[in-house]
C-alpha cells in the first residue's frame, strides 16, 4: 500500500482523468431555504445523483482501474453497508472483474438488490461494517482476491478527492466544505486536494453522535476503536478510522463535528421538502451540522462549541440510497423533531360528549388527530376521570403552542410532548 503522503493533488488529477466518462460531474444546487436557516450561503453538491447513488463509485473505480492484469484476474472482494458495495459492483462490471461483496445481515434490502443487479456476488455476514470487513479480509487471504477497502487506501482517497476539483470549478469562491465522515475517505480526499489546490478552503467532517470514532481518535493521536450504537446514518457508522484518512485529517487539522439522530432526521426532511432532493440519513449529516450550529448561535449555547462557518459553504450530499421503509421512519422522526406532530395527554370527565367537545376544539384549530386512546386505570385518577392521550398533526411549533394554549384556556389540564413520532 502506498503511504498517505502519496495522496497529492497530482494523484487526484490523475484519478479525475480515470473517472472521465465513468463518474458523473454532479450538479451543485443553491438552497435559499437552507441558506436562510443556516445564516450563510449554502450550496449542495449532489453526490446523491452520482452513478450507483453515491460518491463511492469514484474511489472504487480508481482503485480497481489501477490494479495489475494479474490482480484483476484474481477478482476483488469488498465489505460495505451499501454504498461502497454498489460502487464496487458497478466498477467491477465496467472493468470486467469478478466481485464478491460482504454486507451486514441487516443491510437495506434495496442496497443488497442493487449490488446484485450490478453483477456482484453478495454474502450477508456480520452485524456491522467492522465485522463484515473482517470477513472480507479473511476471504481475500483465503482466495487471493484483492480487498477493495471502502476508505483506507490512497487510490480510494484520491478518487473521492475528485469531488473537490469539481467544487472548485462550480463554486470558485467556496470558503468551507462540509461532508459526512465515517471511515474518512471522502473527507480525507477533500482535505488533501484543497490543501494544495485551495488552502484557504476549510474542510469540516460530520459524524453521527452515535458512531463518532474520530473525535476520540484525534484526541489520542491515532485511530482508536469506538462503540457504534444504532444510528439511522448507517452509511457513516464506522467504529475505527482508516489509517490513511486519519493521517490526512490529523495532518491538516480537519475539524470534526457530531450531530444527533434528531438533527439528522430533521435535516433529511428539510432537504426533501425545500431542496426537492432525496438523500439517505448519512447524506444529510452535513446539512444537520450547519443547522445545529445556527441553532446553537441563536440560543447562545456556550456548550455547543460550534463556531460559525464562513460562506459560501458547500455541503456534500454523499448519497441517496435509502430503503423506503427506513425513509418512512426517518421522515416521521423528522416531522416529530420539527414540531409537526404533538402528543397530548388531556384530563377529561369520563362522561358522554366530553371527548367530542375536546375534539371539536382541536378541529376548529385545524389540528388533525392521528391516534387516540383512553386511560381510566391510572392510580392518580379520581372516580369519573380519564386521561385521553392523542397524537395530533400540526403545522409546526407555533401551531402546537396555539393548540395547547387554547385547550388550557378552555379549562383542560394538558401535558404535552412534541418528540413522539406517529405510530
Coordinates of C-alpha atoms in Angstrom, one line a residue:
X1 CA 0.0 0.0 0.0
X2 CA 1.3 3.5 -0.8
X3 CA 1.7 5.8 2.1
X4 CA -0.7 8.7 2.8
X5 CA 1.9 11.2 1.6
X6 CA 1.2 10.0 -1.9
X7 CA -2.3 11.4 -1.9
X8 CA -1.4 14.6 -3.7
X9 CA -3.1 17.0 -6.0
X10 CA -1.4 15.3 -8.9
X11 CA -2.8 11.9 -7.8
X12 CA -6.3 13.4 -7.6
X13 CA -6.0 14.9 -11.0
X14 CA -4.8 11.5 -12.4
X15 CA -7.9 10.0 -10.7
X16 CA -10.1 12.6 -12.4
X17 CA -8.8 11.5 -15.8
X18 CA -9.5 7.9 -15.0
X19 CA -13.1 8.8 -14.0
X20 CA -13.8 10.9 -17.1
X21 CA -16.8 9.2 -18.7
X22 CA -17.3 6.9 -15.7
X23 CA -18.4 9.1 -12.8
X24 CA -20.9 11.9 -13.3
X25 CA -19.9 15.5 -12.7
X26 CA -22.7 16.0 -10.2
X27 CA -24.6 19.3 -10.0
X28 CA -24.3 22.0 -7.3
X29 CA -27.6 23.3 -6.2
X30 CA -28.3 26.5 -4.3
X31 CA -30.8 26.3 -1.5
X32 CA -32.3 29.6 -0.3
X33 CA -34.3 27.9 2.5
X34 CA -31.3 26.0 3.9
X35 CA -29.1 29.2 3.5
X36 CA -31.6 31.2 5.5
X37 CA -31.9 28.6 8.2
X38 CA -28.1 28.3 8.4
X39 CA -27.4 32.0 8.2
X40 CA -24.9 31.6 5.5
X41 CA -25.0 31.0 1.7
X42 CA -25.2 27.2 1.3
X43 CA -24.8 25.2 -1.9
X44 CA -25.4 21.4 -2.1
X45 CA -23.0 19.1 -4.0
X46 CA -25.4 16.4 -5.2
X47 CA -23.5 13.2 -5.0
X48 CA -26.8 11.5 -4.3
X49 CA -27.3 11.9 -8.1
X50 CA -24.0 10.1 -8.8
X51 CA -23.9 6.8 -10.7
X52 CA -24.8 3.9 -8.3
X53 CA -26.3 6.6 -6.0
X54 CA -23.3 7.9 -4.1
X55 CA -19.7 9.2 -4.2
X56 CA -18.3 5.8 -3.5
X57 CA -18.1 4.8 -7.2
X58 CA -15.3 7.4 -7.6
X59 CA -12.8 5.7 -5.2
X60 CA -13.9 2.2 -6.0
X61 CA -13.3 2.7 -9.7
X62 CA -9.9 4.4 -9.3
X63 CA -8.7 1.7 -7.0
X64 CA -9.8 -1.1 -9.3
X65 CA -8.7 0.5 -12.6
X66 CA -5.2 0.7 -11.2
X67 CA -4.9 -3.0 -10.4
X68 CA -2.5 -5.0 -12.4
X69 CA -3.8 -7.6 -15.0
X70 CA -2.9 -10.4 -12.6
X71 CA -4.8 -8.7 -9.7
X72 CA -7.9 -8.1 -11.9
X73 CA -7.8 -11.8 -12.9
X74 CA -7.9 -12.8 -9.2
X75 CA -11.0 -10.8 -8.7
X76 CA -11.9 -8.4 -5.9
X77 CA -13.7 -8.6 -2.5
X78 CA -15.3 -5.7 -0.6
X79 CA -17.3 -5.0 2.5
X80 CA -20.0 -2.4 2.9
X81 CA -23.3 -1.4 4.4
X82 CA -24.4 -0.5 0.9
X83 CA -22.9 2.4 -1.0
X84 CA -19.3 1.1 -1.3
X85 CA -20.9 -2.3 -2.2
X86 CA -22.8 -0.7 -5.1
X87 CA -19.8 1.3 -6.2
X88 CA -17.5 -1.8 -6.3
X89 CA -20.1 -3.8 -8.1
X90 CA -20.7 -1.1 -10.7
X91 CA -17.0 -0.5 -11.2
X92 CA -16.3 -4.3 -11.5
X93 CA -18.9 -4.6 -14.2
X94 CA -17.3 -1.8 -16.2
X95 CA -13.8 -3.3 -15.8
X96 CA -14.8 -6.9 -16.3
X97 CA -13.7 -8.0 -12.8
X98 CA -15.4 -10.7 -10.7
X99 CA -16.6 -9.1 -7.4
X100 CA -17.7 -10.7 -4.1
X101 CA -19.2 -8.2 -1.7
X102 CA -19.8 -8.8 2.0
X103 CA -22.7 -6.9 3.6
X104 CA -24.2 -6.9 7.1
X105 CA -27.0 -9.3 7.7
X106 CA -29.4 -6.4 8.3
X107 CA -28.3 -4.3 5.3
X108 CA -31.1 -2.5 3.5
X109 CA -32.7 -4.8 1.0
X110 CA -32.7 -2.3 -1.9
X111 CA -28.9 -1.8 -1.4
X112 CA -28.4 -5.6 -1.5
X113 CA -30.6 -6.0 -4.5
X114 CA -28.9 -3.2 -6.4
X115 CA -25.4 -4.6 -5.6
X116 CA -26.5 -8.0 -7.1
X117 CA -28.1 -6.3 -10.1
X118 CA -24.7 -4.7 -10.9
X119 CA -23.3 -8.2 -11.1
X120 CA -21.5 -8.8 -7.8
X121 CA -22.0 -11.9 -5.6
X122 CA -23.4 -10.7 -2.2
X123 CA -22.7 -12.5 1.1
X124 CA -24.6 -11.4 4.2
X125 CA -22.3 -11.7 7.2
X126 CA -21.8 -9.8 10.5
X127 CA -23.8 -7.3 12.4
X128 CA -21.9 -4.2 11.3
X129 CA -19.4 -2.9 8.8
X130 CA -16.4 -3.8 11.0
X131 CA -17.5 -7.4 11.3
X132 CA -18.3 -7.5 7.6
X133 CA -14.9 -6.1 6.8
X134 CA -13.2 -8.8 8.9
X135 CA -15.0 -11.4 6.8
X136 CA -13.9 -9.8 3.6
X137 CA -10.3 -9.7 4.7
X138 CA -10.4 -13.4 5.5
X139 CA -11.9 -14.1 2.1
X140 CA -9.1 -12.1 0.4
X141 CA -6.4 -14.0 2.3
X142 CA -8.0 -17.4 1.5
X143 CA -8.6 -16.8 -2.2
X144 CA -6.0 -14.2 -3.3
X145 CA -8.7 -11.8 -4.3
X146 CA -7.8 -8.1 -3.9
X147 CA -9.6 -6.4 -1.0
X148 CA -11.1 -3.1 -2.1
X149 CA -11.2 -1.2 1.2
X150 CA -14.1 1.3 1.5
X151 CA -11.8 4.1 2.7
X152 CA -8.3 3.0 3.8
X153 CA -6.3 3.2 0.6
X154 CA -4.6 6.2 -1.2
X155 CA -6.3 5.4 -4.5
X156 CA -9.7 5.4 -2.9
X157 CA -8.9 8.7 -1.1
X158 CA -7.7 10.2 -4.4
X159 CA -10.9 9.1 -6.2
X160 CA -13.1 10.8 -3.6
X161 CA -10.8 13.9 -3.8
X162 CA -12.1 14.5 -7.4
X163 CA -15.2 16.0 -5.8
X164 CA -13.0 18.9 -4.5
X165 CA -11.8 19.6 -8.1
X166 CA -15.4 19.8 -9.3
X167 CA -16.4 22.1 -6.4
X168 CA -13.6 24.5 -7.3
X169 CA -14.9 24.6 -10.9
X170 CA -18.5 25.0 -9.9
X171 CA -18.1 27.3 -6.8
X172 CA -14.8 29.2 -7.3
X173 CA -15.4 31.4 -4.3
X174 CA -16.1 28.5 -1.9
X175 CA -14.7 29.0 1.6
X176 CA -16.0 26.0 3.5
X177 CA -16.8 22.4 2.5
X178 CA -18.8 20.2 4.9
X179 CA -19.1 16.5 4.3
X180 CA -20.2 13.3 6.1
X181 CA -17.5 11.4 7.9
X182 CA -17.4 7.6 8.5
X183 CA -14.1 5.9 7.9
X184 CA -12.7 9.1 6.4
X185 CA -12.1 8.5 2.7
X186 CA -14.3 11.3 1.5
X187 CA -13.2 14.0 4.0
X188 CA -9.5 13.0 3.6
X189 CA -9.8 13.3 -0.2
X190 CA -11.3 16.7 0.1
X191 CA -8.7 17.8 2.7
X192 CA -5.8 16.6 0.7
X193 CA -7.0 18.2 -2.5
X194 CA -7.9 21.6 -1.0
X195 CA -4.6 21.7 0.9
X196 CA -2.8 22.0 -2.4
X197 CA -5.3 23.4 -4.8
X198 CA -7.0 26.0 -2.5
X199 CA -5.6 26.0 1.0
X200 CA -7.9 28.8 2.1
X201 CA -10.9 26.4 1.9
X202 CA -11.8 24.9 5.3
X203 CA -13.0 21.3 5.4
X204 CA -15.3 20.1 8.2
X205 CA -16.2 16.4 8.7
X206 CA -19.5 15.4 10.3
X207 CA -20.2 12.2 12.2
X208 CA -23.3 10.8 13.8
X209 CA -23.0 11.2 17.5
X210 CA -23.8 7.5 18.0
X211 CA -21.0 6.5 15.7
X212 CA -18.2 9.1 16.3
X213 CA -14.8 7.4 16.3
X214 CA -12.8 10.4 15.0
X215 CA -13.0 12.8 18.0
X216 CA -11.5 10.2 20.4
X217 CA -9.0 9.1 17.8
X218 CA -7.8 12.6 17.1
X219 CA -7.5 13.3 20.8
X220 CA -5.5 10.1 21.2
X221 CA -3.3 10.9 18.2
X222 CA -4.0 7.5 16.5
X223 CA -7.0 5.6 15.2
X224 CA -8.9 4.0 18.1
X225 CA -12.0 1.9 18.1
X226 CA -15.2 3.4 19.4
X227 CA -18.5 1.7 20.2
X228 CA -21.0 2.2 17.4
X229 CA -24.6 2.5 18.6
X230 CA -27.7 2.1 16.4
X231 CA -28.0 5.1 14.1
X232 CA -30.1 5.9 11.1
X233 CA -26.9 7.1 9.4
X234 CA -25.7 3.6 8.6
X235 CA -23.5 4.9 5.8
X236 CA -21.1 6.6 8.2
X237 CA -21.4 4.1 11.1
X238 CA -17.7 3.0 11.3
X239 CA -16.1 2.1 14.6
X240 CA -12.4 2.6 13.6
X241 CA -11.0 5.3 11.4
X242 CA -8.8 4.2 8.5
X243 CA -5.0 4.8 8.9
X244 CA -4.7 6.6 5.6
X245 CA -7.5 9.1 6.0
X246 CA -6.8 9.5 9.7
X247 CA -3.3 10.7 9.0
X248 CA -4.6 13.2 6.4
X249 CA -7.3 14.6 8.7
X250 CA -4.8 14.9 11.6
X251 CA -2.1 16.5 9.5
X252 CA -4.4 19.1 8.0
X253 CA -6.3 19.8 11.3
X254 CA -9.7 18.9 9.9
X255 CA -12.5 19.9 12.3
X256 CA -14.9 17.1 13.2
X257 CA -18.4 17.8 14.4
X258 CA -21.2 15.4 15.6
X259 CA -24.9 15.5 15.1
X260 CA -27.8 13.8 16.8
X261 CA -30.4 11.5 15.3
X262 CA -33.0 14.2 15.7
X263 CA -30.8 16.7 13.8
X264 CA -30.1 14.2 11.0
X265 CA -33.8 13.3 10.5
X266 CA -34.9 17.0 10.6
X267 CA -32.3 17.9 8.0
X268 CA -33.2 15.0 5.7
X269 CA -36.8 16.2 5.9
X270 CA -35.7 19.8 5.1
X271 CA -33.6 18.7 2.1
X272 CA -36.5 16.7 0.8
X273 CA -39.1 19.4 1.4
X274 CA -37.2 22.5 0.4
X275 CA -34.4 21.4 -1.9
X276 CA -36.5 18.6 -3.5
X277 CA -33.7 16.1 -3.2
X278 CA -33.8 12.5 -1.8
X279 CA -30.8 11.7 0.4
X280 CA -30.1 8.9 2.8
X281 CA -29.6 9.8 6.5
X282 CA -25.8 9.8 6.3
X283 CA -26.0 12.1 3.3
X284 CA -27.9 14.7 5.3
X285 CA -25.3 14.9 8.1
X286 CA -23.6 18.0 6.6
X287 CA -26.8 19.9 6.5
X288 CA -27.6 18.7 10.0
X289 CA -24.3 20.2 11.3
X290 CA -25.0 23.6 9.6
X291 CA -28.4 23.8 11.1
X292 CA -27.2 22.7 14.5
X293 CA -24.5 25.4 14.5
X294 CA -27.1 28.0 13.6
X295 CA -29.4 27.0 16.4
X296 CA -26.6 27.0 18.9
X297 CA -25.8 30.6 17.9
X298 CA -29.4 31.6 18.1
X299 CA -29.7 30.4 21.7
X300 CA -26.1 31.5 22.6
X301 CA -25.4 27.9 23.9
X302 CA -21.9 28.1 25.4
X303 CA -21.6 24.3 25.4
X304 CA -22.2 23.9 21.7
X305 CA -18.7 24.6 20.6
X306 CA -19.9 25.2 17.0
X307 CA -18.0 28.1 15.5
X308 CA -19.8 29.8 12.6
X309 CA -18.7 28.6 9.1
X310 CA -17.6 31.1 6.5
X311 CA -19.6 31.1 3.3
X312 CA -20.1 30.2 0.7
X313 CA -20.5 26.8 2.2
X314 CA -20.7 23.7 0.0
X315 CA -22.3 20.7 1.7
X316 CA -21.7 17.3 0.1
X317 CA -24.8 15.2 0.0
X318 CA -22.9 12.0 -0.1
X319 CA -25.6 9.5 -1.1
X320 CA -29.2 8.9 -2.0
X321 CA -29.5 5.1 -1.5
X322 CA -32.2 4.9 1.2
X323 CA -34.5 2.0 2.0
X324 CA -38.1 3.2 1.5
X325 CA -39.1 1.7 4.9
X326 CA -36.2 3.5 6.6
X327 CA -37.2 6.7 4.8
X328 CA -40.7 6.4 6.1
X329 CA -39.4 6.0 9.7
X330 CA -36.9 8.8 9.3
X331 CA -39.5 11.2 7.8
X332 CA -41.8 10.5 10.7
X333 CA -39.0 11.1 13.1
X334 CA -38.1 14.3 11.3
X335 CA -41.7 15.6 11.3
X336 CA -41.8 15.0 15.1
X337 CA -38.5 16.7 15.6
X338 CA -39.7 19.7 13.6
X339 CA -42.8 20.1 15.7
X340 CA -45.2 18.8 13.1
X341 CA -46.6 16.2 15.5
X342 CA -47.5 16.7 19.1
X343 CA -48.5 14.2 21.7
X344 CA -51.1 15.5 24.2
X345 CA -52.4 14.0 27.4
X346 CA -55.6 15.6 28.5
X347 CA -57.6 15.1 31.6
X348 CA -61.3 14.6 30.9
X349 CA -64.5 14.0 32.8
X350 CA -65.5 10.5 31.8
X351 CA -68.9 11.3 30.6
X352 CA -70.8 11.2 27.2
X353 CA -69.9 14.2 25.0
X354 CA -66.6 15.1 26.8
X355 CA -64.4 13.7 24.1
X356 CA -66.5 15.2 21.4
X357 CA -66.1 18.6 22.9
X358 CA -62.3 18.2 23.1
X359 CA -62.0 17.1 19.5
X360 CA -64.2 19.9 18.3
X361 CA -61.7 22.4 19.8
X362 CA -58.8 20.7 18.1
X363 CA -60.7 20.5 14.8
X364 CA -61.5 24.2 15.0
X365 CA -57.8 25.0 15.2
X366 CA -57.1 22.7 12.2
X367 CA -55.3 20.0 14.2
X368 CA -55.5 16.5 12.8
X369 CA -55.8 13.7 15.3
X370 CA -53.7 10.7 14.1
X371 CA -54.1 8.4 17.1
X372 CA -56.1 8.4 20.4
X373 CA -56.7 6.2 23.4
X374 CA -58.3 6.4 26.9
X375 CA -56.8 5.5 30.2
X376 CA -59.3 5.1 33.1
X377 CA -57.0 3.0 35.3
X378 CA -54.2 5.4 36.2
X379 CA -53.8 5.4 40.0
X380 CA -53.8 9.2 40.0
X381 CA -57.2 9.5 38.5
X382 CA -60.3 10.2 40.6
X383 CA -63.6 8.3 40.0
X384 CA -65.2 9.6 36.8
X385 CA -61.9 10.9 35.3
X386 CA -59.9 9.7 32.3
X387 CA -56.7 10.5 30.6
X388 CA -57.0 10.9 26.8
X389 CA -53.7 10.5 25.0
X390 CA -53.5 11.6 21.4
X391 CA -51.1 12.3 18.6
X392 CA -52.0 15.4 16.6
X393 CA -50.6 16.5 13.3
X394 CA -49.9 20.2 13.3
X395 CA -48.4 22.9 11.0
X396 CA -45.3 23.4 13.2
X397 CA -44.2 24.6 16.7
X398 CA -46.2 27.8 16.7
X399 CA -49.4 25.8 15.8
X400 CA -48.5 23.4 18.7
X401 CA -48.3 26.3 21.1
X402 CA -51.6 27.7 19.9
X403 CA -53.4 24.4 20.3
X404 CA -52.1 23.8 23.8
X405 CA -52.8 27.4 24.9
X406 CA -56.4 27.2 23.6
X407 CA -57.1 23.9 25.4
X408 CA -55.7 25.3 28.7
X409 CA -57.8 28.5 28.2
X410 CA -60.9 26.2 27.9
X411 CA -60.0 24.7 31.3
X412 CA -58.4 21.5 30.3
X413 CA -55.4 20.0 32.1
X414 CA -52.9 19.4 29.3
X415 CA -49.5 17.7 29.2
X416 CA -47.5 17.7 26.0
X417 CA -44.6 16.2 24.2
X418 CA -43.6 17.1 20.6
X419 CA -40.8 14.5 20.3
X420 CA -43.1 11.5 19.8
X421 CA -43.3 10.4 16.2
X422 CA -46.6 9.0 14.9
X423 CA -47.2 5.2 15.1

